CSV table of C-alpha atoms in Angstrom, one decimal:
chain,number,residue,atom,x,y,z
A,1,MET,CA,-0.1,0.0,0.0
A,2,SER,CA,1.4,3.6,-0.8
A,3,PRO,CA,1.4,6.1,2.0
A,4,LEU,CA,-2.0,7.6,2.8
A,5,PRO,CA,-2.6,10.3,5.3
A,6,GLU,CA,-5.9,8.9,6.4
A,7,LEU,CA,-8.3,5.8,5.7
A,8,THR,CA,-12.0,6.1,6.7
A,9,ALA,CA,-14.1,3.2,7.4
A,10,ARG,CA,-18.1,3.6,7.0
A,11,PRO,CA,-20.9,1.7,8.2
A,12,GLY,CA,-22.7,-0.1,5.1
A,13,ARG,CA,-24.2,-3.3,3.9
A,14,PRO,CA,-23.4,-6.6,5.2
A,15,LEU,CA,-20.2,-8.1,4.5
A,16,LYS,CA,-20.4,-11.5,2.3
A,17,GLY,CA,-17.5,-13.4,1.0
A,18,ILE,CA,-14.7,-16.2,1.0
A,19,VAL,CA,-11.0,-15.0,1.1
A,20,THR,CA,-7.6,-16.6,2.0
A,21,ALA,CA,-5.6,-15.4,4.8
A,22,PRO,CA,-2.1,-14.2,4.1
A,23,GLY,CA,1.0,-16.2,5.0
A,24,ASP,CA,1.9,-16.3,8.5
A,25,LYS,CA,4.3,-13.6,9.4
A,26,SER,CA,5.9,-15.7,12.2
A,27,ILE,CA,6.6,-18.5,10.2
A,28,SER,CA,7.5,-16.4,7.2
A,29,HIS,CA,10.5,-14.9,9.2
A,30,ARG,CA,11.6,-18.1,10.5
A,31,ALA,CA,11.7,-19.7,7.0
A,32,LEU,CA,14.0,-17.2,5.7
A,33,ILE,CA,16.4,-17.1,8.6
A,34,LEU,CA,16.4,-20.8,8.8
A,35,GLY,CA,16.8,-21.3,5.2
A,36,ALA,CA,19.9,-18.8,5.3
A,37,MET,CA,21.4,-20.7,8.2
A,38,ALA,CA,20.9,-24.3,6.4
A,39,THR,CA,23.1,-25.7,3.8
A,40,GLY,CA,21.4,-26.1,0.5
A,41,VAL,CA,18.1,-25.0,-0.8
A,42,THR,CA,14.7,-24.1,0.9
A,43,GLU,CA,12.1,-23.5,-1.2
A,44,ILE,CA,9.2,-21.4,0.5
A,45,GLU,CA,5.3,-21.3,-0.5
A,46,GLY,CA,3.1,-18.8,0.7
A,47,LEU,CA,5.5,-16.4,2.1
A,48,LEU,CA,3.8,-13.1,3.4
A,49,GLU,CA,5.2,-10.3,1.3
A,50,GLY,CA,4.7,-7.3,3.9
A,51,ASP,CA,7.2,-4.8,4.7
A,52,ASP,CA,8.6,-6.5,7.8
A,53,VAL,CA,9.1,-10.0,6.1
A,54,LEU,CA,10.8,-8.4,3.0
A,55,ALA,CA,13.2,-6.6,5.6
A,56,THR,CA,14.1,-10.0,7.0
A,57,ALA,CA,14.7,-11.2,3.3
A,58,ARG,CA,17.0,-8.4,2.6
A,59,ALA,CA,19.1,-9.3,5.9
A,60,VAL,CA,19.4,-12.6,5.4
A,61,GLU,CA,20.7,-11.8,1.5
A,62,ALA,CA,23.0,-9.3,3.4
A,63,PHE,CA,24.2,-12.1,5.4
A,64,GLY,CA,25.5,-14.2,2.2
A,65,ALA,CA,22.3,-16.2,1.4
A,66,GLY,CA,20.7,-16.5,-1.9
A,67,VAL,CA,17.5,-15.2,-1.9
A,68,GLU,CA,15.0,-15.2,-4.9
A,69,ARG,CA,11.4,-14.3,-5.6
A,70,LEU,CA,10.2,-17.1,-8.1
A,71,ALA,CA,6.7,-16.1,-8.3
A,72,PRO,CA,4.2,-14.2,-5.7
A,73,GLY,CA,4.6,-16.0,-2.3
A,74,ARG,CA,7.3,-18.5,-4.1
A,75,TRP,CA,10.8,-17.9,-3.0
A,76,ARG,CA,14.1,-19.6,-2.9
A,77,VAL,CA,16.8,-19.4,-0.2
A,78,THR,CA,19.9,-20.9,-1.0
A,79,GLY,CA,22.2,-21.0,2.4
A,80,LEU,CA,25.8,-21.6,3.0
A,81,GLY,CA,25.6,-23.3,6.3
A,82,GLY,CA,26.0,-20.1,8.4
A,83,PHE,CA,26.3,-16.2,8.2
A,84,ARG,CA,28.9,-14.3,6.6
A,85,PRO,CA,29.8,-10.6,7.8
A,86,PRO,CA,27.5,-8.2,5.8
A,87,ASP,CA,29.1,-5.1,4.2
A,88,GLY,CA,26.7,-2.5,6.0
A,89,VAL,CA,24.0,-1.9,8.3
A,90,ILE,CA,21.3,-4.5,8.6
A,91,ASP,CA,18.2,-2.2,8.7
A,92,CYS,CA,15.1,-4.4,10.0
A,93,GLY,CA,12.5,-1.4,9.3
A,94,ASN,CA,9.5,-2.1,11.7
A,95,ALA,CA,10.2,-5.8,12.2
A,96,GLY,CA,10.4,-6.7,15.9
A,97,THR,CA,10.3,-10.5,15.1
A,98,GLY,CA,12.8,-10.1,12.5
A,99,VAL,CA,15.6,-8.0,14.3
A,100,ARG,CA,15.3,-10.2,17.5
A,101,LEU,CA,15.5,-13.7,15.7
A,102,LEU,CA,18.4,-12.2,13.2
A,103,MET,CA,20.6,-11.3,16.3
A,104,GLY,CA,20.2,-14.8,17.9
A,105,ALA,CA,21.2,-16.4,14.6
A,106,ALA,CA,24.3,-13.9,14.0
A,107,ALA,CA,25.3,-14.2,17.6
A,108,GLY,CA,26.6,-17.9,16.8
A,109,HIS,CA,28.7,-16.7,13.9
A,110,PRO,CA,31.9,-14.8,13.9
A,111,VAL,CA,30.4,-11.8,12.8
A,112,THR,CA,30.4,-7.9,13.7
A,113,VAL,CA,27.1,-6.3,12.6
A,114,THR,CA,25.1,-3.1,13.3
A,115,PHE,CA,21.3,-3.7,13.7
A,116,ASP,CA,18.9,-0.6,13.0
A,117,GLY,CA,15.4,0.0,12.2
A,118,ASP,CA,12.9,2.6,11.8
A,119,ALA,CA,11.5,5.3,14.2
A,120,SER,CA,9.1,2.7,15.8
A,121,LEU,CA,11.3,-0.2,16.2
A,122,ARG,CA,13.9,2.0,17.5
A,123,LYS,CA,11.6,2.5,20.6
A,124,ARG,CA,11.2,-1.0,21.3
A,125,PRO,CA,13.4,-2.6,24.2
A,126,MET,CA,16.1,-4.9,23.0
A,127,LYS,CA,17.5,-6.2,26.2
A,128,ARG,CA,15.2,-9.0,26.7
A,129,VAL,CA,17.4,-10.7,23.9
A,130,THR,CA,20.6,-9.2,24.1
A,131,GLY,CA,20.8,-10.0,27.8
A,132,PRO,CA,20.3,-13.7,27.2
A,133,LEU,CA,22.7,-13.6,24.0
A,134,GLY,CA,25.2,-11.7,26.4
A,135,LYS,CA,25.5,-14.4,28.9
A,136,MET,CA,26.1,-16.9,26.1
A,137,GLY,CA,29.0,-14.9,24.9
A,138,ALA,CA,28.0,-12.6,22.5
A,139,ARG,CA,29.3,-8.9,22.8
A,140,PHE,CA,27.1,-5.9,22.4
A,141,ALA,CA,27.7,-2.1,21.8
A,142,TRP,CA,24.9,0.7,21.9
A,143,ARG,CA,24.9,3.0,19.1
A,144,GLY,CA,22.3,5.3,20.9
A,145,ALA,CA,20.1,5.0,24.0
A,146,GLU,CA,20.9,1.8,26.2
A,147,ASP,CA,18.3,-1.2,25.2
A,148,ARG,CA,17.4,0.3,22.1
A,149,LEU,CA,18.6,0.1,18.6
A,150,PRO,CA,20.8,1.1,16.8
A,151,LEU,CA,23.5,-1.7,18.4
A,152,THR,CA,26.4,-3.7,17.1
A,153,LEU,CA,26.6,-7.3,17.9
A,154,THR,CA,30.1,-9.3,17.8
A,155,GLY,CA,29.1,-13.1,17.8
A,156,GLY,CA,31.0,-16.1,17.6
A,157,GLY,CA,32.6,-18.4,20.7
A,158,LEU,CA,29.3,-18.9,22.6
A,159,SER,CA,28.6,-21.3,25.2
A,160,GLY,CA,25.2,-23.1,26.0
A,161,GLN,CA,23.4,-21.8,29.0
A,162,GLU,CA,20.1,-22.6,30.8
A,163,PHE,CA,17.5,-19.8,31.0
A,164,VAL,CA,14.4,-19.8,33.5
A,165,GLN,CA,12.1,-17.2,32.0
A,166,THR,CA,9.7,-14.9,33.9
A,167,VAL,CA,7.5,-14.3,31.1
A,168,ALA,CA,6.8,-16.5,28.1
A,169,SER,CA,8.2,-14.9,24.9
A,170,ALA,CA,8.4,-16.9,21.5
A,171,GLN,CA,10.8,-14.3,20.5
A,172,VAL,CA,13.2,-14.4,23.4
A,173,LYS,CA,13.0,-18.1,23.3
A,174,SER,CA,13.8,-18.5,19.5
A,175,ALA,CA,16.6,-15.8,19.6
A,176,ILE,CA,18.2,-18.0,22.2
A,177,LEU,CA,17.6,-21.3,20.5
A,178,LEU,CA,19.1,-20.0,17.2
A,179,ALA,CA,22.2,-18.8,18.9
A,180,GLY,CA,22.4,-22.2,20.9
A,181,LEU,CA,22.7,-24.2,17.3
A,182,ASN,CA,26.4,-22.8,17.2
A,183,ALA,CA,27.2,-22.6,21.0
A,184,ALA,CA,29.3,-25.3,22.9
A,185,GLY,CA,27.3,-27.4,24.8
A,186,ARG,CA,23.5,-27.7,25.5
A,187,THR,CA,21.1,-24.6,25.5
A,188,VAL,CA,17.8,-24.8,27.6
A,189,VAL,CA,15.2,-22.2,27.9
A,190,VAL,CA,12.4,-22.8,30.5
A,191,GLU,CA,9.1,-20.9,30.2
A,192,PRO,CA,6.4,-20.4,32.8
A,193,GLU,CA,3.8,-20.7,30.2
A,194,LYS,CA,4.0,-22.1,26.6
A,195,SER,CA,4.6,-19.3,24.1
A,196,ARG,CA,4.2,-20.3,20.5
A,197,ASP,CA,6.5,-23.1,19.2
A,198,HIS,CA,7.0,-22.5,15.7
A,199,THR,CA,10.9,-22.4,16.0
A,200,GLU,CA,10.8,-25.7,17.7
A,201,ARG,CA,8.7,-27.3,14.8
A,202,MET,CA,10.7,-25.5,12.0
A,203,LEU,CA,14.1,-26.5,13.7
A,204,ALA,CA,13.1,-30.1,13.5
A,205,ALA,CA,12.0,-29.6,9.7
A,206,PHE,CA,15.5,-28.5,8.9
A,207,GLY,CA,16.8,-31.4,10.6
A,208,ALA,CA,17.8,-30.2,14.2
A,209,ARG,CA,17.1,-32.2,17.1
A,210,VAL,CA,15.2,-30.4,19.8
A,211,GLN,CA,14.0,-31.7,23.1
A,212,VAL,CA,10.8,-30.5,24.5
A,213,GLU,CA,9.4,-31.4,27.8
A,214,THR,CA,6.2,-29.9,29.9
A,215,GLU,CA,7.2,-28.6,33.0
A,216,GLY,CA,4.3,-27.3,34.9
A,217,ALA,CA,2.2,-25.0,33.1
A,218,GLY,CA,4.9,-24.5,30.6
A,219,TRP,CA,7.9,-26.3,29.4
A,220,ARG,CA,11.4,-26.8,28.9
A,221,VAL,CA,13.0,-26.7,25.5
A,222,ALA,CA,16.5,-27.7,24.8
A,223,LEU,CA,19.2,-28.6,22.1
A,224,GLU,CA,22.7,-29.4,21.4
A,225,GLY,CA,24.9,-27.2,20.1
A,226,GLY,CA,27.0,-27.5,16.9
A,227,GLN,CA,24.2,-29.0,14.9
A,228,ALA,CA,23.8,-28.3,11.1
A,229,LEU,CA,20.5,-27.5,9.2
A,230,THR,CA,19.7,-28.7,5.8
A,231,GLY,CA,17.6,-26.7,3.4
A,232,THR,CA,13.8,-28.0,2.9
A,233,ASP,CA,10.6,-27.1,1.5
A,234,VAL,CA,8.0,-24.8,3.6
A,235,ALA,CA,4.5,-24.2,3.2
A,236,VAL,CA,3.6,-21.2,4.9
A,237,PRO,CA,0.1,-21.5,6.6
A,238,GLY,CA,-2.2,-18.5,6.9
A,239,ASP,CA,-1.8,-16.2,9.6
A,240,PRO,CA,-4.4,-16.3,12.5
A,241,SER,CA,-3.5,-12.7,13.6
A,242,SER,CA,-4.5,-11.4,10.0
A,243,ALA,CA,-7.4,-13.7,9.5
A,244,ALA,CA,-8.6,-12.1,12.8
A,245,PHE,CA,-9.7,-8.7,11.3
A,246,PRO,CA,-12.3,-10.0,8.3
A,247,LEU,CA,-13.6,-12.5,10.9
A,248,ALA,CA,-14.2,-10.0,13.6
A,249,ALA,CA,-15.9,-7.9,10.8
A,250,GLY,CA,-18.0,-10.9,10.2
A,251,LEU,CA,-19.1,-11.0,14.1
A,252,ILE,CA,-19.8,-7.6,14.6
A,253,VAL,CA,-21.4,-6.1,11.1
A,254,PRO,CA,-24.9,-6.9,10.9
A,255,GLY,CA,-26.1,-9.7,8.5
A,256,ALA,CA,-22.4,-10.5,7.7
A,257,GLU,CA,-20.9,-14.0,6.8
A,258,VAL,CA,-17.3,-14.1,6.3
A,259,THR,CA,-15.1,-17.4,5.4
A,260,VAL,CA,-11.5,-17.1,5.6
A,261,ARG,CA,-9.6,-20.1,4.1
A,262,GLY,CA,-6.4,-21.9,5.1
A,263,VAL,CA,-6.1,-20.3,8.7
A,264,MET,CA,-3.7,-22.1,10.8
A,265,LEU,CA,-4.8,-23.7,14.0
A,266,ASN,CA,-1.6,-24.3,16.1
A,267,PRO,CA,-3.0,-24.6,19.6
A,268,LEU,CA,-0.9,-21.9,20.8
A,269,ARG,CA,-2.2,-19.3,18.3
A,270,ILE,CA,-5.7,-19.6,18.6
A,271,GLY,CA,-6.6,-18.1,21.8
A,272,LEU,CA,-8.2,-15.1,20.1
A,273,PHE,CA,-10.9,-17.9,18.6
A,274,GLU,CA,-11.4,-19.7,22.0
A,275,THR,CA,-12.2,-16.3,23.4
A,276,TRP,CA,-14.7,-15.1,20.9
A,277,LEU,CA,-16.2,-18.5,21.4
A,278,GLU,CA,-17.0,-18.1,25.0
A,279,MET,CA,-18.1,-14.6,24.2
A,280,GLY,CA,-21.1,-16.4,22.3
A,281,ALA,CA,-19.5,-16.0,18.6
A,282,ASP,CA,-20.8,-17.8,15.7
A,283,LEU,CA,-17.7,-19.3,14.6
A,284,THR,CA,-17.2,-22.4,12.8
A,285,VAL,CA,-14.4,-24.3,11.4
A,286,SER,CA,-14.2,-26.5,8.3
A,287,ASN,CA,-11.8,-28.4,6.3
A,288,ARG,CA,-9.1,-29.2,8.7
A,289,ARG,CA,-6.1,-30.2,6.9
A,290,ALA,CA,-2.2,-30.2,7.3
A,291,ALA,CA,0.0,-27.6,5.7
A,292,GLY,CA,3.9,-26.8,6.4
A,293,GLY,CA,3.6,-29.1,9.6
A,294,GLU,CA,0.9,-26.9,11.1
A,295,GLU,CA,-3.2,-27.8,11.3
A,296,VAL,CA,-5.2,-25.3,8.9
A,297,GLY,CA,-8.8,-25.0,8.5
A,298,ASP,CA,-11.3,-22.7,7.1
A,299,LEU,CA,-13.0,-20.2,9.5
A,300,THR,CA,-16.7,-18.8,9.0
A,301,ALA,CA,-17.7,-15.8,11.1
A,302,ARG,CA,-21.5,-14.9,11.2
A,303,HIS,CA,-22.8,-11.6,12.7
A,304,SER,CA,-23.0,-12.7,16.4
A,305,SER,CA,-24.7,-11.6,19.8
A,306,LEU,CA,-21.8,-11.2,22.0
A,307,THR,CA,-21.5,-11.1,26.0
A,308,GLY,CA,-18.4,-9.7,27.5
A,309,ILE,CA,-16.1,-12.2,29.6
A,310,VAL,CA,-13.0,-12.2,31.7
A,311,VAL,CA,-10.2,-13.4,29.4
A,312,PRO,CA,-7.7,-15.9,31.4
A,313,PRO,CA,-4.5,-13.9,31.8
A,314,ALA,CA,-2.9,-17.4,30.9
A,315,ARG,CA,-4.2,-17.0,27.5
A,316,ALA,CA,-2.2,-13.8,26.7
A,317,ALA,CA,1.1,-15.6,25.1
A,318,SER,CA,-1.4,-17.3,22.4
A,319,MET,CA,-3.0,-14.0,21.6
A,320,ILE,CA,-1.1,-11.1,22.4
A,321,ASP,CA,-1.1,-9.6,19.1
A,322,GLU,CA,-4.7,-10.0,18.9
A,323,TYR,CA,-5.9,-7.9,22.0
A,324,PRO,CA,-6.4,-5.0,19.9
A,325,ILE,CA,-9.0,-6.6,17.4
A,326,LEU,CA,-10.7,-8.4,20.5
A,327,ALA,CA,-11.1,-4.8,22.1
A,328,ALA,CA,-12.5,-3.7,19.2
A,329,THR,CA,-15.2,-6.9,19.3
A,330,ALA,CA,-15.6,-6.2,22.9
A,331,ALA,CA,-17.0,-3.0,22.2
A,332,PHE,CA,-20.3,-4.6,20.4
A,333,ALA,CA,-20.8,-6.9,23.3
A,334,ARG,CA,-23.1,-6.6,26.4
A,335,GLY,CA,-21.4,-6.2,29.5
A,336,GLU,CA,-17.7,-6.0,30.5
A,337,THR,CA,-14.9,-7.8,28.7
A,338,VAL,CA,-11.9,-7.8,31.1
A,339,MET,CA,-8.5,-8.3,29.6
A,340,ARG,CA,-5.6,-8.3,32.1
A,341,GLY,CA,-2.1,-9.7,32.5
A,342,ILE,CA,-1.0,-8.0,29.2
A,343,GLY,CA,1.4,-5.5,29.8
A,344,GLU,CA,3.5,-6.7,27.1
A,345,MET,CA,1.1,-4.6,24.9
A,346,ARG,CA,2.8,-1.7,26.1
A,347,VAL,CA,6.1,-2.4,24.5
A,348,LYS,CA,4.8,-3.7,21.2
A,349,GLU,CA,4.9,-1.0,17.8
A,350,SER,CA,3.4,1.2,20.0
A,351,ASP,CA,1.5,1.2,23.5
A,352,ARG,CA,-1.3,-0.6,22.6
A,353,ILE,CA,-3.2,-0.4,25.5
A,354,ALA,CA,-3.1,3.2,25.7
A,355,LEU,CA,-3.7,3.5,21.9
A,356,MET,CA,-6.7,1.1,22.0
A,357,ALA,CA,-8.2,2.8,25.1
A,358,ALA,CA,-7.9,6.3,23.8
A,359,GLY,CA,-9.5,5.4,20.1
A,360,LEU,CA,-12.3,3.4,21.7
A,361,THR,CA,-13.2,6.3,24.0
A,362,ALA,CA,-13.1,9.0,21.1
A,363,CYS,CA,-15.8,6.6,19.5
A,364,GLY,CA,-18.0,6.7,22.5
A,365,VAL,CA,-16.9,3.2,24.1
A,366,ARG,CA,-16.2,3.1,27.7
A,367,VAL,CA,-12.9,1.9,28.9
A,368,GLU,CA,-11.0,1.5,31.9
A,369,GLU,CA,-7.6,1.4,31.7
A,370,GLU,CA,-4.8,-0.3,33.9
A,371,PRO,CA,-1.3,-0.6,34.2
A,372,GLU,CA,-1.3,-4.3,32.7
A,373,GLY,CA,-4.7,-4.2,31.0
A,374,PHE,CA,-8.0,-2.9,30.6
A,375,THR,CA,-11.7,-3.4,30.4
A,376,VAL,CA,-14.1,-2.7,27.8
A,377,THR,CA,-18.0,-1.9,28.6
A,378,GLY,CA,-20.0,-2.6,25.3
A,379,GLY,CA,-23.1,-1.2,24.0
A,380,ARG,CA,-23.5,1.7,21.7
A,381,VAL,CA,-20.5,2.6,19.5
A,382,ALA,CA,-20.9,6.0,18.2
A,383,GLY,CA,-17.9,6.3,15.7
A,384,GLY,CA,-17.4,9.3,14.4
A,385,ALA,CA,-13.7,9.7,15.3
A,386,THR,CA,-10.2,10.2,14.2
A,387,VAL,CA,-7.9,7.7,15.6
A,388,THR,CA,-4.5,8.3,16.3
A,389,THR,CA,-2.4,5.0,15.5
A,390,HIS,CA,1.2,6.2,16.0
A,391,GLY,CA,1.8,4.1,12.6
A,392,ASP,CA,0.9,1.0,14.4
A,393,HIS,CA,-0.7,-1.4,11.7
A,394,ARG,CA,-2.9,-3.3,14.3
A,395,ILE,CA,-4.2,-0.4,15.9
A,396,ALA,CA,-5.2,1.0,12.4
A,397,MET,CA,-7.0,-2.2,11.4
A,398,SER,CA,-8.8,-2.7,14.4
A,399,HIS,CA,-10.2,0.7,14.4
A,400,LEU,CA,-11.2,0.3,10.5
A,401,VAL,CA,-13.1,-2.7,11.6
A,402,LEU,CA,-14.8,-1.1,14.2
A,403,GLY,CA,-15.9,1.7,11.9
A,404,LEU,CA,-17.6,-1.0,9.7
A,405,ALA,CA,-20.3,-1.4,12.4
A,406,ALA,CA,-20.3,1.7,14.5
A,407,GLU,CA,-23.1,4.5,14.1
A,408,ALA,CA,-20.8,6.9,12.5
A,409,ALA,CA,-17.6,6.5,10.2
A,410,VAL,CA,-14.0,6.1,11.8
A,411,THR,CA,-11.1,7.3,10.6
A,412,VAL,CA,-7.3,6.4,11.1
A,413,ASP,CA,-4.1,8.2,10.2
A,414,GLU,CA,-0.8,6.8,9.5
A,415,PRO,CA,-2.5,3.7,7.5
A,416,GLY,CA,0.6,3.1,5.3
A,417,MET,CA,1.9,0.8,8.1
A,418,ILE,CA,-0.9,-1.6,7.4
A,419,ALA,CA,1.6,-3.2,4.6
A,420,THR,CA,4.1,-4.2,7.2
A,421,SER,CA,2.1,-7.4,8.2
A,422,PHE,CA,-1.3,-7.2,6.1
A,423,PRO,CA,-0.4,-6.2,2.4
A,424,GLY,CA,-3.9,-6.0,0.5
A,425,PHE,CA,-5.7,-5.6,3.5
A,426,VAL,CA,-7.9,-2.7,2.2
A,427,GLU,CA,-8.5,-4.6,-0.9
A,428,MET,CA,-9.7,-7.8,0.8
A,429,MET,CA,-12.2,-5.9,3.1
A,430,ARG,CA,-13.5,-3.9,-0.2
A,431,GLY,CA,-14.1,-7.5,-1.9
A,432,LEU,CA,-16.1,-8.6,1.1
A,433,GLY,CA,-18.3,-5.3,0.8
A,434,ALA,CA,-16.4,-3.0,3.1
A,435,GLU,CA,-16.7,0.5,2.8
A,436,ILE,CA,-12.9,1.8,3.5
A,437,SER,CA,-11.9,4.8,1.4
């Protein structure tokens, strides 16, 4: 999407249609990075061609991998069995997942590299990754404010360590495991709750031996250093985080019925769908099948009478990116929807708790903000507001969906950032009948 100053969503006719979910962003990043670390050819089908993933593609090419776009969504990565020193700065754009996983991968190689990003990425904390990598032996020099990009990493000579996490984070776990591939000895990550397991699954597909054991409500993930990866074929399933937006519109727009095909149903990624069902959503799954080592299915959402619930805080790890669109749907539910234990939202691309609370309030919705969460009281959604997004794609898309069912149009600023995760969002929604201009 070319940069636009504003986008406006207006209430209109019922949404109808069948669309295909864009490729999963988390798996797209990992397919490129592991393909670059491996020896040989990795063929990727269904890669998400959003700005974030394209930044990672440019990064692995800078680290020495061969990267070719064969057709829309079809990419080939030719790995050399490791990373080579890049010629310049690795600019990760807005990709938080990309930069953190790339730092983990690069830390295991004898390279010195500077990582940077756009203004939004420069505000996001990095010590959650650089701290563990530093304990393994990687060295970091901060080029600006400590804990923020830009930073310079010097890798190589790592030793495996055991890390007991206080907060489940797939990005932190993945960075540690990727570094551990080239560390001496055993690397272990213990999580208090289970975070998404795409890295573990994909490492196994590339030939690595990863040991996963349940430990309480979480798990212990371990691998031995010195393991080589071999290029393989990767089929990227549909992204549940992206599918959430047209499905949410199906739930809240009167008379709507929307089907999204090929959505990944990994148990650690469906927290939003479970929450909607508990709220009374008419949400059904059909045509379950396997794709890229993951279960996928076709989801159909029909206009529903929703009731607010208390979302279990333990569910946060499985749906942390989906709380903005959950908050938007909660605005149309009867009673209170309570969302707590989600302080991580404050250090995403923006402070998503504050921005969702401000946007919903501007649209006439009652919101009570807390340090680690918020409560949305559903009912009348007046709309008629212009919402400040701070360039956050999920804040923009959530309020645009809200505007399709509000009493009056809702406008968002800085919508160009939607292309970071969901290129084609506006076109897809228009194809369903949405009035977005």
